[in-house]
Short mmCIF file of C-alpha atoms in Angstrom, two decimals:
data_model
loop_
_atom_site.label_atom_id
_atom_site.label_comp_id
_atom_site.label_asym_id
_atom_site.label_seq_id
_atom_site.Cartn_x
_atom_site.Cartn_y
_atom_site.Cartn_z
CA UNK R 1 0.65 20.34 -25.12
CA UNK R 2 4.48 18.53 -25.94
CA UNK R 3 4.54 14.88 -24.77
CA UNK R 4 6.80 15.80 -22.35
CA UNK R 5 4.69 18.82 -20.52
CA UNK R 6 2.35 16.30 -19.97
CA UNK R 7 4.51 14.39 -17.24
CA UNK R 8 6.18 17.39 -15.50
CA UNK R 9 4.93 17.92 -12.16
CA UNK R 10 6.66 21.04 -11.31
CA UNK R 11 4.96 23.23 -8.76
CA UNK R 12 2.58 20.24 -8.06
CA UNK R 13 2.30 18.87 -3.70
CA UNK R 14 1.61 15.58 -3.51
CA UNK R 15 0.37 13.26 -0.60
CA UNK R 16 1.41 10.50 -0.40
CA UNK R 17 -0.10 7.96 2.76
CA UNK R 18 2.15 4.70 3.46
CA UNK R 19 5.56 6.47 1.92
CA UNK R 20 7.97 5.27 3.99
CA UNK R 21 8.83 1.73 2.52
CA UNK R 22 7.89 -0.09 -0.68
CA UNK R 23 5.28 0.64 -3.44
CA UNK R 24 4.58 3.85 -1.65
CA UNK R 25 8.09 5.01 -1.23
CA UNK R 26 8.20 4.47 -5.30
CA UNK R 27 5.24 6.67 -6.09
CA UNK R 28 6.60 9.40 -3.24
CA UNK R 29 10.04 9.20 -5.49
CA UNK R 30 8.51 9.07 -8.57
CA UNK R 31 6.09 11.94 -8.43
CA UNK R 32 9.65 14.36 -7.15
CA UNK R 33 11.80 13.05 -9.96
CA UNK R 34 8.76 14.16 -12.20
CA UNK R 35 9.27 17.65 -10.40
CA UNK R 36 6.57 17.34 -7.72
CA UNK R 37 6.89 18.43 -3.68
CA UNK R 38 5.71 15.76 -1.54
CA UNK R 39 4.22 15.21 1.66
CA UNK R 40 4.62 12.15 3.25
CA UNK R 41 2.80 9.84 6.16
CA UNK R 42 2.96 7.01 7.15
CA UNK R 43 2.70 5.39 10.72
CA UNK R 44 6.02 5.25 11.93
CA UNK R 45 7.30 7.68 9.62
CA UNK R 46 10.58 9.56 10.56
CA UNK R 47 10.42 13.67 11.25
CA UNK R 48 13.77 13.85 9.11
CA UNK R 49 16.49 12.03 7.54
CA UNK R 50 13.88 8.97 6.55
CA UNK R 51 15.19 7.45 3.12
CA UNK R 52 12.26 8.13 1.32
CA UNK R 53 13.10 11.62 2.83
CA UNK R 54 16.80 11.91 1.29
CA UNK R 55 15.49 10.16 -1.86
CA UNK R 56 12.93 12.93 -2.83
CA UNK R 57 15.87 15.55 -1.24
CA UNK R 58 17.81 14.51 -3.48
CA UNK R 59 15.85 15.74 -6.61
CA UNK R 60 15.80 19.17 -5.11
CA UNK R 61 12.29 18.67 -4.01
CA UNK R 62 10.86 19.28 -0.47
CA UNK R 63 9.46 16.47 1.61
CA UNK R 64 7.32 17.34 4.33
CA UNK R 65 6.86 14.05 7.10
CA UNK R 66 3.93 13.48 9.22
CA UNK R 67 2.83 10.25 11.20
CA UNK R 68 -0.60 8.69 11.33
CA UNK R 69 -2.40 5.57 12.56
CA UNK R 70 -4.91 5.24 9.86
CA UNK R 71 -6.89 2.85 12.60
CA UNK R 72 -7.70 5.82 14.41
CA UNK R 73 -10.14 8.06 12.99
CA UNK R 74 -9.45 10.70 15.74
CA UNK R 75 -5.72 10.71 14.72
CA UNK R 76 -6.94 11.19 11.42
CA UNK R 77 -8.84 13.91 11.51
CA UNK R 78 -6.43 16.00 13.69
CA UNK R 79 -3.34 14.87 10.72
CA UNK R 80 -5.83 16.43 8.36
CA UNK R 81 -6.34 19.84 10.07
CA UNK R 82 -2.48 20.01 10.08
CA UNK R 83 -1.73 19.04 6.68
CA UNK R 84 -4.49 21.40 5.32
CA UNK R 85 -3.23 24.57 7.64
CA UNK R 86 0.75 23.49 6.30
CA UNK R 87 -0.05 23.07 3.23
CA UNK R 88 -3.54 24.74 1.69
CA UNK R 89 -3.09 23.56 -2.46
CA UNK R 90 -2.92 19.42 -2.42
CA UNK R 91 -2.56 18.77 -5.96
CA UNK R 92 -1.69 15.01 -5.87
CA UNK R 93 -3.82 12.53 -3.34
CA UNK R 94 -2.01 8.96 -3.13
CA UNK R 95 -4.07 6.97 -0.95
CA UNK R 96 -1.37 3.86 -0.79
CA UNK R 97 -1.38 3.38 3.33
CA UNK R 98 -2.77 -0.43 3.90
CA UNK R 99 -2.45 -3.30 6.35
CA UNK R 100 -3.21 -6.87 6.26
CA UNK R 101 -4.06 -9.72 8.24
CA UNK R 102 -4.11 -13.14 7.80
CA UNK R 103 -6.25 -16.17 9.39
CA UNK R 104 -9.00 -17.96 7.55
CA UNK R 105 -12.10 -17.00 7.34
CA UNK R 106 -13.68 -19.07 10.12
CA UNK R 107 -11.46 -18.05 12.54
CA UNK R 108 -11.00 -13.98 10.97
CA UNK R 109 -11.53 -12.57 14.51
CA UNK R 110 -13.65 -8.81 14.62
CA UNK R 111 -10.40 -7.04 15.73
CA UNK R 112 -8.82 -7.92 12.01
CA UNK R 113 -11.84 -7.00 9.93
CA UNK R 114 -12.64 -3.53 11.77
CA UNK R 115 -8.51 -2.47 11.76
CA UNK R 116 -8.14 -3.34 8.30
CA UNK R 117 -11.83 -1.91 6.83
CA UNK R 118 -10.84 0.77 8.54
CA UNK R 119 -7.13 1.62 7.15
CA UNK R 120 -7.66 0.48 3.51
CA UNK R 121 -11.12 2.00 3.32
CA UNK R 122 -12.57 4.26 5.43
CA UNK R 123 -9.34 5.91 6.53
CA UNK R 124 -8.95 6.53 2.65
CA UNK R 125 -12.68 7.69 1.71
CA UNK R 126 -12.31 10.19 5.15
CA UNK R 127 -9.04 11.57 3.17
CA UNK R 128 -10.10 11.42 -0.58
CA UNK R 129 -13.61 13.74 1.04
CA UNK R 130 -11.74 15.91 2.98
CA UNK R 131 -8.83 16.78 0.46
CA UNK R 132 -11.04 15.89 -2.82
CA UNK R 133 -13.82 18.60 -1.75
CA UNK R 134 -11.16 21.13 -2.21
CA UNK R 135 -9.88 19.85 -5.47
CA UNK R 136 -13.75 20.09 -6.19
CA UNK R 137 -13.92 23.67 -5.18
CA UNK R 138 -10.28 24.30 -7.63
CA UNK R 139 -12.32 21.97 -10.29
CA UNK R 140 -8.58 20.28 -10.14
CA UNK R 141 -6.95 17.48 -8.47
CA UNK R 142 -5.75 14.29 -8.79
CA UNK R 143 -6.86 11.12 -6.56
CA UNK R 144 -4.99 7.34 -7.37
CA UNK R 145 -5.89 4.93 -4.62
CA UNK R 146 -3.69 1.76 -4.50
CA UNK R 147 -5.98 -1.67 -5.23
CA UNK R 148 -4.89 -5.05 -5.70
CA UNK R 149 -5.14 -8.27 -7.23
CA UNK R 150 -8.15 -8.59 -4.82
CA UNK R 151 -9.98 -6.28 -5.97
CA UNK R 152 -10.98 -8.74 -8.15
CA UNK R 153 -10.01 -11.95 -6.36
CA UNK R 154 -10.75 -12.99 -3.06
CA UNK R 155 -7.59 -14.39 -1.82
CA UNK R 156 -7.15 -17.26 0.39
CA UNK R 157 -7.21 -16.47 4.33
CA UNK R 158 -7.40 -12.69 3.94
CA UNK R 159 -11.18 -11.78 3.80
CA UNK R 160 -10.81 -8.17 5.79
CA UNK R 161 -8.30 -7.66 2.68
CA UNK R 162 -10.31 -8.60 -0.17
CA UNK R 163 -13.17 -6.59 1.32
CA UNK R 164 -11.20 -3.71 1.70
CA UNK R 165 -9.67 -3.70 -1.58
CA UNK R 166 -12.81 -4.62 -3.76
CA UNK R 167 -14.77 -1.48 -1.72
CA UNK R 168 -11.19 0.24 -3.38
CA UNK R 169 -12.59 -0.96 -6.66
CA UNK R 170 -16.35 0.64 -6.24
CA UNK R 171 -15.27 3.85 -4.22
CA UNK R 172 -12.80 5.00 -7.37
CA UNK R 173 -15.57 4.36 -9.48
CA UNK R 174 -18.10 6.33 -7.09
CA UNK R 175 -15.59 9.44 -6.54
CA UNK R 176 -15.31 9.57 -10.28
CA UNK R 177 -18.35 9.34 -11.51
CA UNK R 178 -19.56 12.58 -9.18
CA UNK R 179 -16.13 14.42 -9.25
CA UNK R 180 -14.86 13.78 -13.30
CA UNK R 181 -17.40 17.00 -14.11
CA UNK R 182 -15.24 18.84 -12.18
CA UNK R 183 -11.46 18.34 -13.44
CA UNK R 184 -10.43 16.02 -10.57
CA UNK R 185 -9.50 12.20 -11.51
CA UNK R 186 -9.86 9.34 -9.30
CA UNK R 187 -8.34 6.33 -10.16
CA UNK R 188 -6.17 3.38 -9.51
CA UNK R 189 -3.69 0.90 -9.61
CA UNK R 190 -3.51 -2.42 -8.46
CA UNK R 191 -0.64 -4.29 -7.43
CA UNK R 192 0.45 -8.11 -8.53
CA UNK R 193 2.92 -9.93 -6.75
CA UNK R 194 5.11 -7.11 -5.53
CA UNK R 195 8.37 -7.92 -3.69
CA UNK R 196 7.72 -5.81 -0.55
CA UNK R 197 7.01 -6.68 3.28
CA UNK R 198 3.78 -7.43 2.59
CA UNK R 199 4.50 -10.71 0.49
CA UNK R 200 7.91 -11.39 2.58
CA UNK R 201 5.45 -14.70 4.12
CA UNK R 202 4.64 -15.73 0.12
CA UNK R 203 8.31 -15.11 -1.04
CA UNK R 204 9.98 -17.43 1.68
CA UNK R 205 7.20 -20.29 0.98
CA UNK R 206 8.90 -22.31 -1.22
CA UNK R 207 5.78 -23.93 -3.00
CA UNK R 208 3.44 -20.73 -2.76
CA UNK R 209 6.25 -18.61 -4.60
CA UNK R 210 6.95 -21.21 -6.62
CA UNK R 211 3.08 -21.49 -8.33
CA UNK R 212 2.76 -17.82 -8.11
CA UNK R 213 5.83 -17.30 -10.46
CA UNK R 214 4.48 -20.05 -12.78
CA UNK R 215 1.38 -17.77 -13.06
CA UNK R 216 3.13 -14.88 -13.67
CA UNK R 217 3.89 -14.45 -17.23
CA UNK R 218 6.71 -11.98 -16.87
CA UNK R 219 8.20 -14.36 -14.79
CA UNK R 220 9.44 -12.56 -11.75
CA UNK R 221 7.70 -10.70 -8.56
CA UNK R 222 7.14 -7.06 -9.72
CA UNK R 223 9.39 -4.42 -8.13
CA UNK R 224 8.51 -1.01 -6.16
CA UNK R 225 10.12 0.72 -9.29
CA UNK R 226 7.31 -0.86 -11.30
CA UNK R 227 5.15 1.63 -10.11
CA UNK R 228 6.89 5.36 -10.29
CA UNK R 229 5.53 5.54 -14.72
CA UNK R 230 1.97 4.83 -14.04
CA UNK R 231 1.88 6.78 -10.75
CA UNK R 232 3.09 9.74 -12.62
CA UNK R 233 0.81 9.02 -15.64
CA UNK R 234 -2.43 9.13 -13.29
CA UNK R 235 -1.31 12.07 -10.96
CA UNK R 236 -0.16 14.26 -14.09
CA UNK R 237 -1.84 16.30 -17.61
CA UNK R 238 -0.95 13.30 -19.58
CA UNK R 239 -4.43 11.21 -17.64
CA UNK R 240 -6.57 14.18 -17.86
CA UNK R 241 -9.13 12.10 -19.52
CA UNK R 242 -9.03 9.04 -17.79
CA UNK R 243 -11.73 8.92 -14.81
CA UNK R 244 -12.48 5.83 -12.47
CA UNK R 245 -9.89 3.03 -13.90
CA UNK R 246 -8.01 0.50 -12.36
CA UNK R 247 -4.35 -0.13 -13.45
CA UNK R 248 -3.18 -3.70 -13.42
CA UNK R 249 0.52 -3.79 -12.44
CA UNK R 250 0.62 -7.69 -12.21
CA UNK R 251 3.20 -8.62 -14.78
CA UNK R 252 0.58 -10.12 -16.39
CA UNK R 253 -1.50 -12.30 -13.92
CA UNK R 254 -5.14 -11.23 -14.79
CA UNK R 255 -4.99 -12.08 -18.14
CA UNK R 256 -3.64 -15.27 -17.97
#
């Protein structure tokens, strides 16, 4: 196949969870500029006229909005009996939706370790089973979960997170090792230092931002952007043979 088959997404849907703003709003644009449809969720997610909405519009794609709490499992299984009657063929799964909460661990209360084990982790394994059966069934599909720096850290004052994340870490490994004999790929990419809402806190502490960015050895937070090449690597032909990775998209940090 030409290099450049290998990226096009026409006639691909993707989902993407957690489009509405930021690293997920990236992938959701990404994956339509590379010619793919995309249905979108998030929380609060407008029913029309969102910007991730115009932005994916505007490549002469179709978005298709929906709004979940991923903290509810009931609201999540009714979203996915509607998404799967709307739209029966889910090519692309982008499992990017996550929370966090912050307090040390001494004082990390119940209500922040159940909310956010269950929107970065079992909200997502719920979603990769129900949608990834089917991709089973096809014997194709694509599945990219969004990990972290945690993964394979364990933070300072986040402990819900890092669990979260580094069960992110196993589960791709898990779904791939029982799905890759059937032409669906699970895999994943894990954030740095992104400038997004979720580091807003870290950005405006002058001394925390400060020995981040010494750390970094690009030498500047990463940007939403940095993600649309490698999301449409993993959710397109050209990552056919690549099962169960995790994608560093840290400007360097790991390996320093």
């Amino acid at each position: 196949m030409h290099v450049n088959k290998l990226f096009d997404l026409t006639g691909k849907t993707a989902l993407v969870t957690g489009c509405k703003r930021g690293i997920g709003q990236a992938m959701a644009i990404g994956l339509a500029e590379a010619g793919a449809d995309i249905i979108g969720v998030s929380a609060s997610l407008e029913t029309s006229g969102s910007a991730v909405a115009q932005a994916v519009e505007a490549q002469g794609r179709a978005f298709h909005a929906y709004t979940c709490d991923f903290s509810d499992r009931r609201a999540l299984y009714a979203f996915i009996e509607q998404v799967k009657a709307d739209h029966p063929r889910i090519d692309i799964l982008v499992n990017n939706a996550g929370t966090i909460l912050r307090k040390p661990a001494a004082e990390h209360p119940d209500e922040y370790w159940d909310k956010i084990i269950e929107v970065n982790l079992s909200a997502q394994f719920v979603l990769s089973r129900e949608l990834g059966k089917e991709m089973v069934a096809r014997q194709s599909g694509k599945i990219i979960f969004t990990a972290s720096l945690l993964t394979f850290q364990g933070g300072i004052t986040v402990p819900g997170y890092a669990a979260s994340k580094g069960g992110i870490g196993q589960l791709v490994m898990a779904l791939a090792n029982e799905w890759a004999p059937h032409g669906v790929n699970v895999n994943a990419i894990a954030p740095g230092y992104i400038a997004t809402d979720n580091t807003e806190a870290l950005r405006h502490d002058a001394d925390r931002s400060k020995a981040i960015l010494a750390r970094i050895p690009a030498g500047r937070w990463g940007e939403p952007d940095d993600f649309k090449g490698v999301t449409v690597f993993l959710a397109s032909a050209a990552s056919n043979y690549v099962h169960g990775s995790i994608y560093l998209v840290d400007g360097g940090w790991m390996g320093r």
